[in-house]
XYZ file of C-alpha atoms in Angstrom:
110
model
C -5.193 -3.252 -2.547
C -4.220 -5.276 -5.767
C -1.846 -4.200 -8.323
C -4.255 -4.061 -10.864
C -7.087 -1.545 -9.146
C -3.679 1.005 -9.388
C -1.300 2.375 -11.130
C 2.160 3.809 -11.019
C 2.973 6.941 -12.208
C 2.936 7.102 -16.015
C 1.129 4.350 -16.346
C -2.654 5.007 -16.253
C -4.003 1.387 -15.644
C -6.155 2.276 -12.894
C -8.255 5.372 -11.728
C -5.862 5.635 -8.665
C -1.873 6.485 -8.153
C -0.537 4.031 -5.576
C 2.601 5.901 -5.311
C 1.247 9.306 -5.134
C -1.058 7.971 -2.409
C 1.619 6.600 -0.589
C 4.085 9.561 -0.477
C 0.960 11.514 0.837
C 0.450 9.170 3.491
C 3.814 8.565 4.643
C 3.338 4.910 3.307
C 1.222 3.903 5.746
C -1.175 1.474 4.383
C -3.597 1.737 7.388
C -3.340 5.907 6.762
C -4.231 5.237 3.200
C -7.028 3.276 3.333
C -8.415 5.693 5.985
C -8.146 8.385 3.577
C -9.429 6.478 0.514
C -13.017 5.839 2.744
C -13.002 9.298 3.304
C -12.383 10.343 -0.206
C -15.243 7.644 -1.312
C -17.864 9.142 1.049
C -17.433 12.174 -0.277
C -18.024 10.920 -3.878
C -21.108 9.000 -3.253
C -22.191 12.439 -1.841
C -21.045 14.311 -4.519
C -22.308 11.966 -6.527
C -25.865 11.653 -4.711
C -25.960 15.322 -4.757
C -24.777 15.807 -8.405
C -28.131 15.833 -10.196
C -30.222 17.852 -8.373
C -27.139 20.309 -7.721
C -27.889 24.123 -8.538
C -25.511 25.115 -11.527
C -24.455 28.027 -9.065
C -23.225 25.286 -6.156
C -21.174 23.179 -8.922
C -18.035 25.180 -9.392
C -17.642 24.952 -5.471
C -18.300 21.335 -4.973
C -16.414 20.992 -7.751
C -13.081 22.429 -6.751
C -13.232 21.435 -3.271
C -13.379 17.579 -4.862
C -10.593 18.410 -7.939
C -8.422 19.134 -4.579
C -9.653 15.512 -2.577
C -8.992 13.518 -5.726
C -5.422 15.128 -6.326
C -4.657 14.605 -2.912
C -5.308 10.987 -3.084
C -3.851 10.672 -6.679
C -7.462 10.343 -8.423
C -6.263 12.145 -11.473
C -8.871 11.592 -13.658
C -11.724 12.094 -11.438
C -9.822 15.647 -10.673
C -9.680 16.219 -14.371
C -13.207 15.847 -14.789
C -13.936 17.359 -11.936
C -12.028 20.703 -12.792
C -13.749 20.713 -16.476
C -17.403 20.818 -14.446
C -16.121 23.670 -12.557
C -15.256 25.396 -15.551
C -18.609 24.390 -17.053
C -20.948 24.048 -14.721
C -23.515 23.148 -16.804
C -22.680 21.319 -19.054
C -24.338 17.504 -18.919
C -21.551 16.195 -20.956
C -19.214 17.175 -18.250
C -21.437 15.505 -15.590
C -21.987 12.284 -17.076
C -18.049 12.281 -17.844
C -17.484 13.081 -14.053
C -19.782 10.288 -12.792
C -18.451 7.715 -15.281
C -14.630 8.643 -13.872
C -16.040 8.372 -10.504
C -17.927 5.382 -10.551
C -14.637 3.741 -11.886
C -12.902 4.975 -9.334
C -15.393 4.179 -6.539
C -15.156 0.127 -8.260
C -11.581 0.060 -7.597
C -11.690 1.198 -4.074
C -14.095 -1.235 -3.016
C -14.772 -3.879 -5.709
């Protein structure tokens, strides 16, 4: 993990909270990573699945990954996340969540 793929609190440089994800996992940097390629599988499937999605599966899908990416300090993908739930049919809110999650999918495996 570089510096510059994260950020510290306050300081939205990066799609991902370092610290946040560190208090979560004890800072265990093994733990971490772990959780991040489990966090990144499930938004290449959300992601996969996205399009083709029924508006009446999207509020689900999307709280269940608004809770993942707060867990693993993905604010912004949350964010976007919980504004598809509220709208789940909105395209604007779709493109928006894949352009937060594609960023955030770069800077856990550039």
């Amino acid at each position: 993990m570089t510096q510059g793929r994260f950020h510290r609190q306050g300081f939205p440089q990066g799609p991902l909270d370092a610290e946040h994800l560190a208090r979560q996992t004890g800072g265990d940097a093994a733990l971490a990573a772990e959780v991040l390629a489990l966090f990144a599988g499930q938004l290449r499937d959300v992601l996969g699945a996205l399009d083709a999605m029924p508006v009446a599966a999207v509020p689900a899908a999307m709280h269940k990954l608004k809770g993942s990416a707060r867990g693993v300090g993905a604010s912004l993908v949350a964010e976007r996340a919980a504004a598809l739930e509220e709208e789940p049919g909105s395209v604007a809110a779709r493109r928006s969540l894949r352009e937060a999650a594609e960023g955030t999918l770069r800077a856990i495996s550039p």
